[in-house]
Structures are given as structure tokens and as C-alpha cells.
mmCIF file of C-alpha atoms in Angstrom:
data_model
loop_
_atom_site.group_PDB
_atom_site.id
_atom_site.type_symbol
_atom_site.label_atom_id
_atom_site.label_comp_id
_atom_site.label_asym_id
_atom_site.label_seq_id
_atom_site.Cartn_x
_atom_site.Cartn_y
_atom_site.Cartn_z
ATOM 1 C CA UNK A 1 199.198 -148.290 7.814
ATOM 2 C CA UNK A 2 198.103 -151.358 5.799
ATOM 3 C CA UNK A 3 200.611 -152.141 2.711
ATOM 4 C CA UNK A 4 199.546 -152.019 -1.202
ATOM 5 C CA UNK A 5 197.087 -154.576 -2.235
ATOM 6 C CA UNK A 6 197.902 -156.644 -5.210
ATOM 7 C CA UNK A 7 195.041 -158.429 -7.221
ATOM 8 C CA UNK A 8 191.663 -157.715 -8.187
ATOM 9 C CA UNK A 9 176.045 -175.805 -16.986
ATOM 10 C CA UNK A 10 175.614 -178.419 -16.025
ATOM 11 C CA UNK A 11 176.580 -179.382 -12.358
ATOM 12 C CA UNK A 12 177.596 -182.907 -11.280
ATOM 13 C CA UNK A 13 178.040 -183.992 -7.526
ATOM 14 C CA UNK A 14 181.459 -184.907 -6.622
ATOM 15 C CA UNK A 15 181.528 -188.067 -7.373
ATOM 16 C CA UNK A 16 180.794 -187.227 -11.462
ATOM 17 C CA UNK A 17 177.438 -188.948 -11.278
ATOM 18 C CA UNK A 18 174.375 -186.611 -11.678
ATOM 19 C CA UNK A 19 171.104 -187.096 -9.798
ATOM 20 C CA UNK A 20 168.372 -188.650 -12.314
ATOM 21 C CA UNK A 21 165.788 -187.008 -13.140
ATOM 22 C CA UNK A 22 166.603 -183.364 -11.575
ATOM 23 C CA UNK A 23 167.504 -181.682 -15.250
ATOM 24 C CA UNK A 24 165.473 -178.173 -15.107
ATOM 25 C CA UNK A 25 166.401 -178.089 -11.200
ATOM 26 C CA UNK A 26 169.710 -177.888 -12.359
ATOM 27 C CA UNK A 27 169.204 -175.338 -15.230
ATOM 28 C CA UNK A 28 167.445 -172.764 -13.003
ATOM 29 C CA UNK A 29 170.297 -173.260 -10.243
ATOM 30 C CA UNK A 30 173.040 -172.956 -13.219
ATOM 31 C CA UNK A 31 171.160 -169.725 -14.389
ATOM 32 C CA UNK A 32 171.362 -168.318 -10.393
ATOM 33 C CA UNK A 33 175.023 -168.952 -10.023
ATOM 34 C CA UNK A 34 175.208 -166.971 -13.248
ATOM 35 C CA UNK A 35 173.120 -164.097 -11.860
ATOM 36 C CA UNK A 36 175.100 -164.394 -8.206
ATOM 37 C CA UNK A 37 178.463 -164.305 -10.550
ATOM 38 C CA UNK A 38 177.712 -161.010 -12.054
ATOM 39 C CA UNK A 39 175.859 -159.771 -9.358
ATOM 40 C CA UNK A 40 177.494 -156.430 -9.452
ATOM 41 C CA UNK A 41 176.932 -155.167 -12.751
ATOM 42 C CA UNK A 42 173.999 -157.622 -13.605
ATOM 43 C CA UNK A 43 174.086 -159.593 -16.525
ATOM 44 C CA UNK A 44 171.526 -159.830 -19.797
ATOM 45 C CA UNK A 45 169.532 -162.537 -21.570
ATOM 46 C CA UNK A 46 171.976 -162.769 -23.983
ATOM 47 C CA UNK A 47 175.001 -163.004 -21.888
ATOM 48 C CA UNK A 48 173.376 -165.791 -19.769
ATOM 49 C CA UNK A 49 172.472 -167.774 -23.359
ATOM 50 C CA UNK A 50 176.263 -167.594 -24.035
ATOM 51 C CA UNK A 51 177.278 -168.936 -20.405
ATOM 52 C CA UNK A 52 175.146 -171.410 -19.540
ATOM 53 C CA UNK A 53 174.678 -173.040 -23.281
ATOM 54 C CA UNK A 54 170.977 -173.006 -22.807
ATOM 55 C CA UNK A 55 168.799 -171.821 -25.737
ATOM 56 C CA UNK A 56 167.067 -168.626 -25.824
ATOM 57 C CA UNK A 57 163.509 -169.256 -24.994
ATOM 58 C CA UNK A 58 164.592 -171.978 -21.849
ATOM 59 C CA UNK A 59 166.691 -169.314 -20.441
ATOM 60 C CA UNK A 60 164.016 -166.753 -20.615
ATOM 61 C CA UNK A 61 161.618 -168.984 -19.116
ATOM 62 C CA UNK A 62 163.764 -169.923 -15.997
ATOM 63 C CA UNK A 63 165.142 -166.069 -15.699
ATOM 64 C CA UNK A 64 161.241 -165.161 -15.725
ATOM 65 C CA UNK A 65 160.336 -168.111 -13.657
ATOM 66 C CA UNK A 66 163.302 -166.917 -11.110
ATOM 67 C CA UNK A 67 161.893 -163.446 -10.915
ATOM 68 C CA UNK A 68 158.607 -164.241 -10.279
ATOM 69 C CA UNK A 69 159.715 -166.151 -7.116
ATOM 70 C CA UNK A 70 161.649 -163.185 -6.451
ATOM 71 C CA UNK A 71 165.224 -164.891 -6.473
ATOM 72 C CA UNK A 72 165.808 -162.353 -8.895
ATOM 73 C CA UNK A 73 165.364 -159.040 -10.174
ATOM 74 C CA UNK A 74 164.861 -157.587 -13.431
ATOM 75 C CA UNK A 75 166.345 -153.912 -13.576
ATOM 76 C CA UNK A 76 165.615 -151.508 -16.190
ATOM 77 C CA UNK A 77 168.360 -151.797 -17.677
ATOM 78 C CA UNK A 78 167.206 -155.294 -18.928
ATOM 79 C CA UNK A 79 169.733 -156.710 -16.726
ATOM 80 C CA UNK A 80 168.848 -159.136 -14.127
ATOM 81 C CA UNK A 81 170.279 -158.939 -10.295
ATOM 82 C CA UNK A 82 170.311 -161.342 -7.347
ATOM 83 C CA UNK A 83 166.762 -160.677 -5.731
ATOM 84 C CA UNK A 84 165.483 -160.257 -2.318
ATOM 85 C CA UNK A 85 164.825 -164.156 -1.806
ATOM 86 C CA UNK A 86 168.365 -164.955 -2.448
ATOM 87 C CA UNK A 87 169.465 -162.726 -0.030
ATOM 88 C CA UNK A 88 167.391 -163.746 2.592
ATOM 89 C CA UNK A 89 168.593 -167.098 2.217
ATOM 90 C CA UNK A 90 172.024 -166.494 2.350
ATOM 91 C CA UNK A 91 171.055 -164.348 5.255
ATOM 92 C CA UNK A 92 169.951 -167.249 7.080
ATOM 93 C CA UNK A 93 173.486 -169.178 6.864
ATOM 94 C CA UNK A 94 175.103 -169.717 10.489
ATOM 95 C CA UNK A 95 178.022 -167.288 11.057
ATOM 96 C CA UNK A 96 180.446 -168.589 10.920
ATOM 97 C CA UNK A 97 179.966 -171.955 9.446
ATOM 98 C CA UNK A 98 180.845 -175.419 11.420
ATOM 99 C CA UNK A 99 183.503 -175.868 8.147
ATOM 100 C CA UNK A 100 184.596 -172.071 8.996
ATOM 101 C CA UNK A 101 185.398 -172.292 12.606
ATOM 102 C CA UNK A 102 186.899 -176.098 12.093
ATOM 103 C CA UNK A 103 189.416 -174.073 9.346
ATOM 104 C CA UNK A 104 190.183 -170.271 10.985
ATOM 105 C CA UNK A 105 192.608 -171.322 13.121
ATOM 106 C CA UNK A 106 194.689 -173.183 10.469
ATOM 107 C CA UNK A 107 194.423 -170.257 8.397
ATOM 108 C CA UNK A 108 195.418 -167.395 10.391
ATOM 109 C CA UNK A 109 198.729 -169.828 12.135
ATOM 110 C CA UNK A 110 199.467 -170.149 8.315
ATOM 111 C CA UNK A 111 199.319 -166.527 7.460
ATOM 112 C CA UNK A 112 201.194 -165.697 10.667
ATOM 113 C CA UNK A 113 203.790 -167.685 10.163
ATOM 114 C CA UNK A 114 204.357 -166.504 6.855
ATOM 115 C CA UNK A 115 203.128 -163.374 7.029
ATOM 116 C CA UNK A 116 201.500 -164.208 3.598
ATOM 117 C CA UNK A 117 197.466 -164.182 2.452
ATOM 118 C CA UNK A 118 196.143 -167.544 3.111
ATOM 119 C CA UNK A 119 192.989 -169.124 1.319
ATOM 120 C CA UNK A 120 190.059 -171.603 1.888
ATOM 121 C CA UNK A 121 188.907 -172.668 -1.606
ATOM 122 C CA UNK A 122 186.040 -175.180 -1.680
ATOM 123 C CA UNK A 123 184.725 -176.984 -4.844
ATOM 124 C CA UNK A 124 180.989 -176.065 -5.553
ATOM 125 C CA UNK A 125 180.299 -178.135 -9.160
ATOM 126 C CA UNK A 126 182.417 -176.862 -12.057
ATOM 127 C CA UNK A 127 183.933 -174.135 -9.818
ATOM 128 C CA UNK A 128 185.954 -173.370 -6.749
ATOM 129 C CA UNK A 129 184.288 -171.238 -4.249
ATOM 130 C CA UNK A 130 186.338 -168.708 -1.660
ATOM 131 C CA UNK A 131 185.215 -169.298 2.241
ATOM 132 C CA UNK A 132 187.734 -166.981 3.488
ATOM 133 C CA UNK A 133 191.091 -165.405 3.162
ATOM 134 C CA UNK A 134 193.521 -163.967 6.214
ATOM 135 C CA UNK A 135 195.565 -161.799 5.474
ATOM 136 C CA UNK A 136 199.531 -161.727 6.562
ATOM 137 C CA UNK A 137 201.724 -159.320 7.775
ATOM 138 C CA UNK A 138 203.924 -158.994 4.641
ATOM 139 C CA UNK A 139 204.112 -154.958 3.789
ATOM 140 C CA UNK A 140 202.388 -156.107 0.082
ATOM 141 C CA UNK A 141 199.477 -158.547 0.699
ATOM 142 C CA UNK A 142 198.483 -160.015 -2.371
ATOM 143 C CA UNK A 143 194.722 -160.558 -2.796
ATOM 144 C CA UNK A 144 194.188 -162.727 -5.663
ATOM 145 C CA UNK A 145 190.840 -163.847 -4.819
ATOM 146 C CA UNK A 146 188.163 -162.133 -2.846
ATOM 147 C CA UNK A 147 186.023 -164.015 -0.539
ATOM 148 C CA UNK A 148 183.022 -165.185 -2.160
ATOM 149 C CA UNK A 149 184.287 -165.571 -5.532
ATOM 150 C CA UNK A 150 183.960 -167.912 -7.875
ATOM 151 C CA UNK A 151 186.552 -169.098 -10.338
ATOM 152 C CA UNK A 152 186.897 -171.928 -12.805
ATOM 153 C CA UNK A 153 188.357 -175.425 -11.821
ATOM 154 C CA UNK A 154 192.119 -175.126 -12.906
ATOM 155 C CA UNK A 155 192.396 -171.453 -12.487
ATOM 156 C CA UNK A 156 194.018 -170.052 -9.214
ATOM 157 C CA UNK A 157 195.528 -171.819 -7.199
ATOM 158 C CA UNK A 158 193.045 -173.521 -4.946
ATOM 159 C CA UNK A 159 191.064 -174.179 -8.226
ATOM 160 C CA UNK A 160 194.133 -176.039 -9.719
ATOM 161 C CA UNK A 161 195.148 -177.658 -6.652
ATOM 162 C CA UNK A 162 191.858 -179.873 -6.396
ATOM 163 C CA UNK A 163 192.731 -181.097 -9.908
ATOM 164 C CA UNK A 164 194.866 -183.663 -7.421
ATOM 165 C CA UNK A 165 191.545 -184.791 -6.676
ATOM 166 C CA UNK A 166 190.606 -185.676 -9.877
ATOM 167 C CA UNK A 167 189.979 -187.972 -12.637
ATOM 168 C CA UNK A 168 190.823 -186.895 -15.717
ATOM 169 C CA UNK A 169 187.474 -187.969 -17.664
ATOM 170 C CA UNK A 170 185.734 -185.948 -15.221
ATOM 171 C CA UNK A 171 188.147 -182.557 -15.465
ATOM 172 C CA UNK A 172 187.308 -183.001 -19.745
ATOM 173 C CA UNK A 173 183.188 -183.094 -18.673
ATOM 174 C CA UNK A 174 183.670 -179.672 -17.464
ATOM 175 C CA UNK A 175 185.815 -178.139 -19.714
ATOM 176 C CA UNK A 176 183.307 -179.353 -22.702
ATOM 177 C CA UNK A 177 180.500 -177.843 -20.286
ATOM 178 C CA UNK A 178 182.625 -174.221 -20.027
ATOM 179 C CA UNK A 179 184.521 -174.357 -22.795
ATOM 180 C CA UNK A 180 183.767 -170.916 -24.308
ATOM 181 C CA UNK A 181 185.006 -170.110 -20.297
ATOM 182 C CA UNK A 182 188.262 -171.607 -20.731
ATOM 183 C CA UNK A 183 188.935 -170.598 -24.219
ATOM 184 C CA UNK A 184 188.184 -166.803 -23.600
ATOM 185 C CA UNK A 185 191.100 -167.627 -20.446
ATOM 186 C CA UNK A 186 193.214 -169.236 -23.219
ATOM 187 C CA UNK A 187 193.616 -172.436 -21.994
ATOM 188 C CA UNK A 188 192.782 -175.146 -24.278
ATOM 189 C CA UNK A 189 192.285 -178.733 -22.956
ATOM 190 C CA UNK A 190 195.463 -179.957 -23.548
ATOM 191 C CA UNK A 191 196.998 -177.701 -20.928
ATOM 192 C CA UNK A 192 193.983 -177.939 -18.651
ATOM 193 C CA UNK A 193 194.760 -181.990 -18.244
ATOM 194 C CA UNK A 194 198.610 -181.210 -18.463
ATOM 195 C CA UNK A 195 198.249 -178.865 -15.172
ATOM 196 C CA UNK A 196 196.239 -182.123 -13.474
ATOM 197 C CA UNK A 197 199.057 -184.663 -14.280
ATOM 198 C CA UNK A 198 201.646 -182.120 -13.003
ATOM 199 C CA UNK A 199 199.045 -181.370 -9.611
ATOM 200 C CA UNK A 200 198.968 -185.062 -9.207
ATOM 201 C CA UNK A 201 202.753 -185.714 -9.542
ATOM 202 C CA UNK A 202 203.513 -182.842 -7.007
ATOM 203 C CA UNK A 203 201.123 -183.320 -4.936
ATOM 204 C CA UNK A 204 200.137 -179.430 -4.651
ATOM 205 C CA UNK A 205 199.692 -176.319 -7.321
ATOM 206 C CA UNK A 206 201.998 -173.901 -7.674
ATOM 207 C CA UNK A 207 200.267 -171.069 -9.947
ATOM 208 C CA UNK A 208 202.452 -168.027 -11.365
ATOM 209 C CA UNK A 209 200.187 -164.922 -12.071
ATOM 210 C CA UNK A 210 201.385 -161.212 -12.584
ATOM 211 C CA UNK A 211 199.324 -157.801 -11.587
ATOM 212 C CA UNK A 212 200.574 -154.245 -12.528
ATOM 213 C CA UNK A 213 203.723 -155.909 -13.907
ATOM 214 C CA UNK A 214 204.161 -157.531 -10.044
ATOM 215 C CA UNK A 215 204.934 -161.327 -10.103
ATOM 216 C CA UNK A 216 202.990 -163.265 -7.911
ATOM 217 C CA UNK A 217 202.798 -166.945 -6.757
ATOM 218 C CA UNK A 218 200.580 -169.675 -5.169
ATOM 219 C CA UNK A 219 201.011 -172.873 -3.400
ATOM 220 C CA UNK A 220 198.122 -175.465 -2.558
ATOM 221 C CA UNK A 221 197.346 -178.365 -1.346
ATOM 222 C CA UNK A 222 193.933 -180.375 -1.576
ATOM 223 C CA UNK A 223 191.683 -182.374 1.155
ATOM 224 C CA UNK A 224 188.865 -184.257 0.519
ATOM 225 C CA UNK A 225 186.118 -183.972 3.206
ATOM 226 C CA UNK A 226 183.194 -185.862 3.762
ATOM 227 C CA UNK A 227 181.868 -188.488 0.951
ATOM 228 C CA UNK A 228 182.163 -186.004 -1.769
ATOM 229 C CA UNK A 229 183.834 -182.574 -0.566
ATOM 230 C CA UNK A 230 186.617 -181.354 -2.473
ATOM 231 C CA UNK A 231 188.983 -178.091 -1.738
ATOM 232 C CA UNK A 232 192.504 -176.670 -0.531
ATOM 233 C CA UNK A 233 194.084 -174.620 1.335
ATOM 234 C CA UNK A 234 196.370 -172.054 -0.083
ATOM 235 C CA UNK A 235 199.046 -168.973 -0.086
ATOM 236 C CA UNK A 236 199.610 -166.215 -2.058
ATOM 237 C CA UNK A 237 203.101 -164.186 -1.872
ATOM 238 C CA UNK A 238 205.737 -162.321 -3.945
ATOM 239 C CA UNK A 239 207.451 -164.444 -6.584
ATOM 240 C CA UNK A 240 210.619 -163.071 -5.010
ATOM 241 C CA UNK A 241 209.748 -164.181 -1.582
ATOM 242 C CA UNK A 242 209.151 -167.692 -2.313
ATOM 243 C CA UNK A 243 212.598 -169.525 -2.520
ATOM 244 C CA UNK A 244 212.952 -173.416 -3.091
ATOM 245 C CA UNK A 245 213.403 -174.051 0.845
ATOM 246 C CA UNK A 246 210.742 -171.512 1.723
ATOM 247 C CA UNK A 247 208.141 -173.402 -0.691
ATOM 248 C CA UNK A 248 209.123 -177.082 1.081
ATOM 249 C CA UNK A 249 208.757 -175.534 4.262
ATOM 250 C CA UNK A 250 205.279 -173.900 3.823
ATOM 251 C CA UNK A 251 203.779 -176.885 2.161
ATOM 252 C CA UNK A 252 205.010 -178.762 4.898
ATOM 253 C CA UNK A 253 203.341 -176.162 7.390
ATOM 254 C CA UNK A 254 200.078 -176.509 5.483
ATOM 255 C CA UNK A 255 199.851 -180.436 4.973
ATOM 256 C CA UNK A 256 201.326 -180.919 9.247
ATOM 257 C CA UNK A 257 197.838 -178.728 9.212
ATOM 258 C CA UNK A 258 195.915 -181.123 7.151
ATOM 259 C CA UNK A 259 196.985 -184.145 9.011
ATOM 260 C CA UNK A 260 196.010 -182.425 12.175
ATOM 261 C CA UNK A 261 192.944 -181.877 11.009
ATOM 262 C CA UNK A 262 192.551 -185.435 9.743
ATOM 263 C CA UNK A 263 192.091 -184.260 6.174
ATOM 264 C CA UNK A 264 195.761 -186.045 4.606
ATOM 265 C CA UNK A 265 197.737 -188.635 5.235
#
């Protein structure tokens, strides 16, 4: 039997240097992430006003814009939801994709080795975006982040761990851009440029979170791929079953991985 479980704008390319010229492209795609991010419980005008920093009247006009093209759907509730367009599209992505297949078989020798949950976090904008996880073979798998979820840049581990990636002018951008974000997660900016420098000076993240009272850990490390990719691989275990000469030999595992792959020196 399986083990407990333990977990639960503006965008820029890569390279910090927004395409000219593209500004209510970028609005109406900001606005859809927001939809896709709450696409469970759907989320209202207001809510998306708060998020995205747009004023009323714009957001209204791309959410209504959005449903018309049926990328969207407005329930009655007054809440909007991902619509049937949006589906369809992701629909049409290859299974599994060419970045997918050229990462599986890193990530299940990782979490077989370990017997821990392995991740594949990849930057999309102002957030880190989960590929895929594999699970281990530890009795308590701990599932910090479920595939296909977003999270902040410099929260999780694979979202800290491409701070190594990083200038520091560009990782202030985005927290001005999410601010209210980071704030409600308590982190001011201080600490958000603080966990960079440390990233950097590593070389990896190592993120301490806690669920039901359980302490957990994570270990990264980043790749660059392509021009202007960004993202890590990572591991989730037990704070107890991560000792100094178990960490050093994992991130060793996972950066002999990397250079196999051609993604670190």
C-alpha cells in the first residue's frame, strides 16, 4: 500500500528584455495565467484587479474579450473558469513533450536512488512551472508541488534554485510586479535577494518547509537550456533523512545528471 502523502503582470522573456510593442498581448495572457491559476474554484473581477495590478475597467475588458473567444468562461457565480478554447489547446500539446522524454529518465534514476520525490521545475515569466514529479519509494513521499502548478520565483525549491540564474536587478522587477504576492507569503525583498546571494554562493537551494507539524526539505540545482530557458531539477524528503553526507551525495547525483545531459559544467 502506498505511504502517507505530505504536502498540498507583467511577463519578461528570459533575458529581462520585453518585446516592444506587445503590451495588451501581454495583459490578456497575464489575466489567463490568472484564470488557469485558480482554475478550480474560479476567481472574480475583483480578485484578478488585485493580482494582476490592472485597473478595473482594462481587466473587465480583456476578461470579456477572453470569453467571447471562448478561452474563458463566465459561471454564475460571477466567477470566471478556464474555457473550452484553452483546453483544446492544451489538448493539442505532444505527450510527452521532446523536454519531457529528454528529462524522465534522469528523474525516475534520481528518485530511485533515493527513494525520494523528484521534480522538474521550469521558469515560465515571473513563475516556476511543474513538468513532472516521480515519486520514490520512501514509506512517506512528500508532495510539495503538484504537477502543473505554478509558484512564485523564490518559493519552493525549484523556484529558489533558478535564483542561481539570476541577476539581481531582474529578481527586484518581479518582486515590484508581485509584490502584494510576496508580501501576503511574508517575504519582503530583502530576504527575497538574500536567498539569491546564498543560491548563488551554494550553487543549489536548499528550502526547509513544514506540513502537519512534519519537517520537510528540498535540494536543487539549476540548468539553463536553450538561449533563454531557465529551471532545476529537484528532491523533496524528510528533514530527518537528509544528513550532511547524504545532501553532498545527492547533489552530486543530480549535477553528474546535468553534465550528462550537457546542461552544467
Amino acid at each position: 500500500m502506498d505511504g502517507p502523502l505530505i504536502g498540498k503582470s507583467q511577463q519578461v522573456r528570459a533575458s529581462g528584455s520585453p518585446v516592444a510593442g506587445t503590451q495588451s498581448v501581454r495583459r490578456a495572457l497575464a489575466v489567463l495565467r490568472l484564470v488557469a491559476k485558480y482554475r478550480d474554484d474560479g476567481i472574480r473581477l475583483v480578485q484578478v484587479v488585485r493580482e494582476s495590478g490592472l485597473d478595473r475597467g482594462t481587466a473587465y475588458r480583456l476578461l470579456s474579450c477572453l470569453v467571447e473567444e471562448q478561452f474563458i468562461d463566465r459561471g454564475d457565480d460571477s466567477r470566471y473558469y478556464l474555457g473550452p478554447e484553452a483546453v483544446l489547446l492544451g489538448s493539442l500539446l505532444p505527450r510527452p513533450t521532446s523536454l519531457l522524454t529528454r528529462f524522465l529518465p534522469v528523474l525516475r534514476r534520481v528518485a530511485r536512488i533515493s527513494g525520494d520525490t523528484t521534480f522538474l521545475m521550469m521558469r515560465q515569466g515571473d513563475y516556476v512551472f511543474c513538468l513532472h514529479r516521480e515519486e520514490g519509494s520512501s514509506q512517506v513521499r512528500v508532495l510539495t508541488t503538484n504537477i502543473g502548478q505554478r509558484r512564485s520565483l523564490g518559493t519552493g525549491t525549484g523556484g529558489t534554485a533558478v535564483f542561481e540564474l539570476m541577476q539581481d536587478s531582474e529578481i527586484q522587477a518581479i518582486y515590484e510586479r508581485h509584490e502584494i504576492e510576496y508580501a501576503d507569503m511574508g517575504l519582503t525583498l530583502e530576504q527575497v535577494l538574500r536567498m539569491a546571494h546564498e543560491v548563488r554562493r551554494l550553487g543549489y537551494a536548499e528550502v526547509y518547509e513544514s506540513f502537519d507539524e512534519i519537517g520537510t526539505v528540498g535540494i536543487g540545482i539549476a540548468f539553463r537550456i536553450g538561449h533563454h530557458g531557465m529551471g532545476a531539477i529537484s528532491l523533496a524528503t524528510l528533514t530527518a533523512r537528509l544528513s550532511k553526507e547524504r545532501r553532498e551525495a545527492l547533489l552530486e547525483l543530480m549535477r553528474k545528471e546535468l553534465r550528462e545531459l550537457g546542461l552544467r559544467e
